[in-house]
């Protein structure tokens, strides 16, 4: 504040020449010293537009060159990252308003540096999360900084970050995991919805944890909406797609997900089954057996579903044909007037994919069972997945 406008201009003129020289020669610490001088005197160097300095020579680097605001900001960011000053890099981007690149090459360089900043933010967040509880505020702030860096990358054209698409997706999943670790519902939902809009693949366990967190926070209706949307867009990779009466549930599912997946399958049966219904065979990962039995024993399904276990097969439950028939008879008016059966088996668990995107990702969905056609493959002829034990043809054990 005690410098005149002319003095600030002179400092900026000389400082930018020095910064460009030190950056070009990879003298990072000297370049950071120049940035420190700019910060001390409050010089807005990223807005600098200078003609060549009189009397300067091209060999010593003391020649002012007109550059875009983004190019100058990226130069300063790279200097800060090279001397391991993430806070300085974030301050530079905030000061220039997260300015976008002017050309394709500049935009790609900006995306690369922002992804590096986001990765370092999440690394420091993970370190803070394992420390004492006094670092919780700092961890939340670093997660928010990482989110802003990723949003700044997304603000560029897709071609600017398509070369780093894998890293871009992984960082979003890491950010979602960090937000879930902080039990921050607002941040978690914000990150997930951003992934939906960008059609990025969400890890199955992360989505299940998000659903459970929302249920724990009293947001079950919103969690149900997210799950229904995920089922509609083929997020769940369910096996047994050729047989309507065979459902495979992957590991990590929480009770709400199991409930909606089972309800969706029963609606498909009611909408497409023939006169005679078969038992509904459910194969599942042993880690979700408790959740599955809790859903089947609960009061969600009316009439209540009856199921049996198969002796010697710990990863299989069977809903009896009579129970399926009773549910269909009681709910068929609702099921048959609802929308046509939706695809539930896809090769990619990518949330938010529309039909066009699904074709681009080579998603293979199951086909409908024609009306009036009897379902194929009874229980005893199915092979249980991921299990070396065979399915006996008799002696099934009843379960409550």
XYZ file of C-alpha atoms in Angstrom:
400
model
C 0.000 0.000 0.000
C 2.977 2.354 0.513
C 4.224 1.856 -3.060
C 3.067 4.010 -5.914
C 1.501 2.541 -8.995
C 4.683 3.210 -10.951
C 6.792 1.411 -8.305
C 4.487 -1.637 -8.381
C 4.685 -1.641 -12.171
C 8.487 -1.582 -12.054
C 8.603 -4.421 -9.487
C 6.197 -6.421 -11.605
C 8.203 -5.691 -14.773
C 11.522 -6.856 -13.324
C 10.008 -9.621 -11.218
C 8.197 -11.230 -14.151
C 11.376 -11.263 -16.183
C 13.212 -12.912 -13.287
C 10.398 -15.395 -12.692
C 10.372 -16.401 -16.344
C 14.153 -16.774 -16.293
C 14.233 -18.876 -13.106
C 11.334 -21.005 -14.324
C 13.008 -21.672 -17.654
C 16.230 -22.715 -15.922
C 14.369 -24.750 -13.252
C 15.733 -22.643 -10.416
C 12.606 -23.230 -8.393
C 13.689 -21.807 -5.053
C 14.792 -18.525 -6.629
C 11.524 -18.375 -8.537
C 9.612 -18.870 -5.284
C 11.569 -15.971 -3.743
C 10.270 -13.740 -6.534
C 6.706 -14.855 -5.789
C 7.292 -14.066 -2.125
C 8.295 -10.497 -3.053
C 5.150 -10.147 -5.157
C 3.039 -11.339 -2.248
C 4.780 -9.050 0.238
C 4.143 -5.921 -1.840
C 0.693 -6.988 -3.027
C 1.636 -7.011 -6.704
C -1.005 -8.627 -8.948
C 1.554 -10.110 -11.306
C -0.829 -12.492 -13.079
C -2.548 -9.465 -14.640
C 0.770 -8.221 -15.984
C 0.940 -7.133 -19.636
C 4.336 -5.667 -20.491
C 6.129 -4.725 -23.689
C 9.815 -5.696 -24.049
C 11.987 -3.788 -21.585
C 14.316 -1.136 -23.055
C 17.949 -2.044 -22.851
C 17.294 -5.702 -22.060
C 19.064 -8.555 -23.776
C 17.487 -11.854 -24.685
C 20.414 -13.884 -23.261
C 20.024 -12.834 -19.622
C 16.278 -13.410 -19.534
C 15.484 -9.841 -18.413
C 13.096 -9.191 -21.267
C 9.424 -8.688 -20.538
C 7.150 -10.831 -22.703
C 3.411 -10.368 -22.932
C 1.670 -13.509 -21.603
C -1.870 -14.528 -20.799
C -3.071 -14.469 -17.196
C -3.384 -18.263 -17.244
C 0.159 -18.773 -18.516
C 1.593 -16.551 -15.785
C -0.529 -18.221 -13.110
C 0.505 -21.706 -14.254
C 4.148 -20.669 -14.184
C 3.740 -19.556 -10.561
C 1.795 -22.710 -9.658
C 4.497 -24.952 -11.059
C 7.157 -23.077 -9.100
C 5.168 -23.532 -5.874
C 4.615 -27.239 -6.483
C 8.274 -27.807 -7.242
C 9.261 -26.377 -3.839
C 6.453 -28.358 -2.161
C 4.330 -25.318 -1.293
C 0.791 -26.491 -1.997
C -0.666 -23.572 -0.047
C 1.147 -21.159 -2.343
C -0.184 -22.906 -5.466
C -3.746 -22.751 -4.112
C -3.319 -19.072 -3.270
C -2.148 -18.352 -6.810
C -5.207 -20.064 -8.338
C -7.582 -18.299 -5.960
C -5.948 -14.964 -6.718
C -6.347 -15.355 -10.470
C -9.928 -16.605 -10.126
C -9.094 -20.116 -11.374
C -8.576 -18.598 -14.823
C -9.062 -20.991 -17.752
C -6.571 -21.728 -20.491
C -6.537 -19.639 -23.633
C -5.619 -22.434 -26.045
C -5.648 -26.229 -26.211
C -2.049 -26.672 -25.030
C -2.492 -24.172 -22.214
C -5.740 -25.836 -21.106
C -4.086 -29.279 -21.034
C -1.187 -27.948 -18.967
C -3.630 -26.292 -16.572
C -5.586 -29.530 -16.158
C -2.407 -31.490 -15.431
C -1.255 -29.066 -12.731
C -4.716 -28.896 -11.140
C -4.887 -32.692 -10.949
C -1.493 -32.689 -9.223
C -2.782 -30.111 -6.744
C -5.930 -32.165 -6.062
C -3.855 -35.297 -5.496
C -1.629 -33.513 -2.980
C -4.657 -32.048 -1.219
C -6.128 -35.526 -0.764
C -2.770 -36.890 0.384
C -2.548 -34.234 3.095
C -6.203 -34.901 3.944
C -5.464 -38.592 4.485
C -2.535 -37.725 6.730
C -4.716 -35.349 8.735
C -7.476 -37.930 9.093
C -5.097 -40.345 10.805
C -3.852 -37.742 13.258
C -5.590 -36.227 16.275
C -9.136 -34.870 16.175
C -7.807 -31.296 16.148
C -6.987 -31.728 12.440
C -10.599 -32.396 11.436
C -11.194 -28.792 10.326
C -8.008 -28.767 8.264
C -8.960 -32.071 6.665
C -12.359 -30.707 5.670
C -10.704 -27.640 4.170
C -8.237 -29.697 2.155
C -11.075 -31.854 0.821
C -12.877 -28.696 -0.231
C -9.677 -27.445 -1.914
C -9.391 -30.740 -3.801
C -13.019 -30.420 -4.909
C -12.389 -26.919 -6.251
C -9.319 -28.119 -8.148
C -11.318 -30.917 -9.770
C -14.168 -28.549 -10.606
C -11.651 -26.225 -12.230
C -10.463 -29.134 -14.392
C -14.063 -29.934 -15.351
C -14.598 -26.309 -16.375
C -12.284 -26.874 -19.340
C -13.413 -28.637 -22.487
C -13.415 -32.413 -22.193
C -10.561 -32.663 -24.693
C -8.351 -30.744 -22.247
C -8.477 -33.493 -19.602
C -9.395 -36.550 -21.677
C -5.736 -37.660 -21.652
C -5.931 -37.730 -17.849
C -9.416 -39.277 -17.660
C -8.232 -42.219 -15.540
C -6.543 -39.975 -12.987
C -9.529 -37.614 -13.049
C -11.908 -40.480 -12.183
C -9.630 -41.929 -9.499
C -9.269 -38.565 -7.785
C -13.042 -38.122 -7.680
C -13.364 -41.542 -6.037
C -10.613 -40.667 -3.542
C -12.377 -37.403 -2.753
C -15.661 -39.241 -2.235
C -13.934 -41.686 0.106
C -12.379 -38.816 2.055
C -15.748 -37.083 2.396
C -17.345 -40.333 3.577
C -14.543 -40.750 6.098
C -15.462 -37.349 7.507
C -19.159 -38.360 7.577
C -19.898 -35.209 5.567
C -23.204 -35.901 3.826
C -23.305 -32.579 1.986
C -19.793 -32.904 0.541
C -20.281 -36.587 -0.298
C -23.534 -35.969 -2.182
C -21.997 -32.973 -3.989
C -19.048 -35.045 -5.195
C -21.263 -37.957 -6.247
C -23.642 -35.713 -8.189
C -20.660 -34.134 -9.946
C -19.526 -37.624 -10.939
C -23.009 -38.288 -12.303
C -22.946 -35.142 -14.423
C -19.494 -36.029 -15.809
C -20.446 -39.718 -16.269
C -17.506 -40.895 -14.166
C -17.430 -44.415 -12.769
C -18.117 -44.568 -9.040
C -16.669 -47.409 -6.982
C -19.418 -49.784 -5.782
C -18.322 -49.744 -2.143
C -18.215 -45.946 -2.113
C -21.772 -45.733 -3.389
C -22.966 -48.256 -0.789
C -21.256 -46.272 1.963
C -22.908 -43.089 0.692
C -26.336 -44.739 0.798
C -25.731 -45.989 4.339
C -24.471 -42.576 5.482
C -27.590 -40.881 4.127
C -29.810 -43.432 5.885
C -27.933 -42.879 9.151
C -28.401 -39.112 8.782
C -32.172 -39.473 8.294
C -32.095 -38.937 4.515
C -33.538 -42.312 3.548
C -35.959 -40.857 0.988
C -33.108 -39.154 -0.845
C -30.967 -42.286 -0.600
C -33.825 -44.313 -2.069
C -33.994 -41.878 -4.985
C -30.250 -42.278 -5.653
C -30.542 -46.076 -5.553
C -33.537 -46.110 -7.876
C -31.662 -43.913 -10.343
C -28.620 -46.205 -10.132
C -30.752 -49.285 -10.849
C -32.452 -47.533 -13.754
C -29.089 -46.633 -15.337
C -27.535 -50.097 -14.972
C -25.127 -49.228 -12.157
C -25.349 -52.645 -10.484
C -23.521 -55.444 -12.253
C -25.960 -58.280 -11.661
C -25.394 -61.778 -13.001
C -28.055 -64.234 -14.098
C -29.369 -61.789 -16.697
C -30.799 -64.527 -18.940
C -33.009 -65.923 -16.182
C -35.534 -63.655 -14.514
C -35.740 -66.054 -11.578
C -32.018 -65.935 -10.777
C -30.582 -62.893 -9.009
C -26.952 -62.373 -8.014
C -26.179 -59.696 -5.408
C -22.574 -58.392 -5.301
C -20.696 -57.829 -2.071
C -20.851 -54.621 -0.057
C -24.552 -53.884 -0.533
C -26.441 -52.266 2.335
C -30.039 -53.123 3.255
C -31.685 -50.358 1.250
C -29.879 -51.426 -1.924
C -30.836 -55.069 -1.394
C -34.456 -54.081 -0.788
C -34.750 -52.025 -3.970
C -32.917 -54.581 -6.134
C -35.149 -57.389 -4.887
C -38.257 -55.234 -5.330
C -37.234 -54.369 -8.882
C -36.721 -58.051 -9.725
C -40.141 -58.993 -8.327
C -41.732 -56.253 -10.425
C -40.051 -57.665 -13.512
C -41.421 -61.098 -12.682
C -44.913 -59.687 -12.217
C -44.718 -57.774 -15.497
C -43.343 -60.577 -17.668
C -44.078 -63.948 -16.038
C -46.373 -66.639 -17.432
C -49.120 -68.482 -15.604
C -46.786 -70.639 -13.504
C -44.023 -68.966 -11.479
C -40.733 -70.506 -10.420
C -38.820 -69.933 -7.173
C -36.530 -66.913 -7.123
C -32.969 -68.038 -6.504
C -30.642 -65.455 -4.912
C -26.874 -65.903 -5.012
C -24.903 -63.496 -2.877
C -21.556 -62.803 -1.304
C -21.368 -64.261 2.230
C -20.472 -60.850 3.675
C -23.978 -59.516 2.963
C -25.890 -62.564 4.253
C -26.882 -60.769 7.445
C -28.243 -57.776 5.501
C -30.112 -60.007 3.055
C -31.768 -62.083 5.772
C -32.676 -58.885 7.592
C -34.415 -57.559 4.480
C -36.305 -60.802 3.837
C -37.348 -61.083 7.493
C -38.446 -57.458 7.715
C -41.792 -55.833 7.044
C -40.985 -54.100 3.769
C -42.458 -56.773 1.507
C -46.181 -57.373 1.863
C -47.105 -60.156 1.891
C -43.966 -61.310 3.649
C -41.549 -63.367 1.567
C -40.762 -66.946 2.577
C -37.283 -68.238 1.833
C -35.263 -71.412 2.336
C -31.563 -72.217 2.468
C -29.913 -74.921 0.386
C -27.947 -77.452 2.378
C -24.218 -77.193 1.774
C -24.519 -73.917 -0.146
C -23.875 -70.947 2.135
C -24.199 -68.290 -0.541
C -27.678 -69.110 -1.802
C -31.206 -68.421 -0.609
C -34.378 -69.315 -2.457
C -37.684 -67.465 -2.256
C -40.345 -70.133 -2.704
C -42.606 -70.182 -5.734
C -45.711 -69.889 -3.558
C -44.280 -66.786 -1.895
C -43.429 -65.240 -5.256
C -46.945 -66.030 -6.489
C -48.560 -64.410 -3.439
C -46.478 -61.255 -3.894
C -47.327 -61.079 -7.600
C -51.025 -61.605 -6.941
C -51.036 -58.845 -4.320
C -48.857 -56.347 -6.182
C -49.373 -57.143 -9.861
C -51.780 -54.205 -10.460
C -49.026 -51.866 -9.251
C -46.231 -53.736 -10.984
C -48.019 -54.145 -14.312
C -49.046 -50.481 -14.534
C -45.540 -49.271 -13.726
C -42.880 -48.625 -16.329
C -41.577 -51.526 -18.474
C -38.931 -53.725 -16.838
C -35.586 -51.972 -16.665
C -32.198 -53.525 -17.438
C -30.522 -54.658 -14.243
C -27.437 -56.445 -15.553
C -24.696 -54.441 -17.180
C -20.985 -54.845 -17.757
C -20.183 -51.489 -16.178
C -21.317 -50.038 -12.880
C -21.204 -46.504 -14.200
C -23.747 -44.218 -12.480
C -25.722 -41.657 -14.396
C -25.203 -43.213 -17.827
C -27.980 -42.464 -20.281
C -28.839 -44.866 -23.055
C -26.486 -43.193 -25.517
C -23.627 -43.301 -23.046
C -24.389 -46.923 -22.308
C -23.913 -47.790 -25.971
C -20.631 -45.891 -26.017
C -19.392 -47.875 -23.058
C -20.519 -51.162 -24.649
C -22.982 -51.926 -21.881
C -24.758 -55.219 -22.448
C -28.175 -55.377 -20.854
C -30.497 -58.308 -20.348
C -33.447 -58.878 -22.596
C -37.059 -59.199 -21.569
C -38.800 -62.526 -21.122
C -41.699 -62.633 -23.617
C -45.183 -62.730 -22.188
C -46.664 -66.173 -21.966
C -43.262 -67.887 -21.926
C -42.412 -70.141 -19.015
C -39.168 -69.234 -17.215
C -36.324 -71.628 -17.839
C -33.878 -73.485 -15.643
C -35.237 -74.798 -12.328
C -33.300 -74.428 -9.094
C -31.475 -77.746 -9.256
C -29.930 -77.078 -12.677
C -28.320 -73.713 -11.860
C -24.643 -73.479 -11.048
C -23.880 -71.260 -8.036
C -21.260 -68.634 -8.936
C -17.921 -68.350 -7.130
C -18.440 -71.550 -5.164
C -16.863 -74.959 -5.601
C -19.639 -76.687 -3.686
C -22.403 -78.249 -5.715
C -26.096 -77.586 -5.237
C -27.905 -80.688 -3.915
C -31.137 -81.630 -5.502
C -32.903 -82.258 -2.215
C -32.842 -81.755 1.558
C -33.285 -78.005 1.736
C -33.268 -76.375 5.125
C -36.070 -73.996 6.067
C -35.322 -70.640 7.479
C -37.683 -68.309 9.274
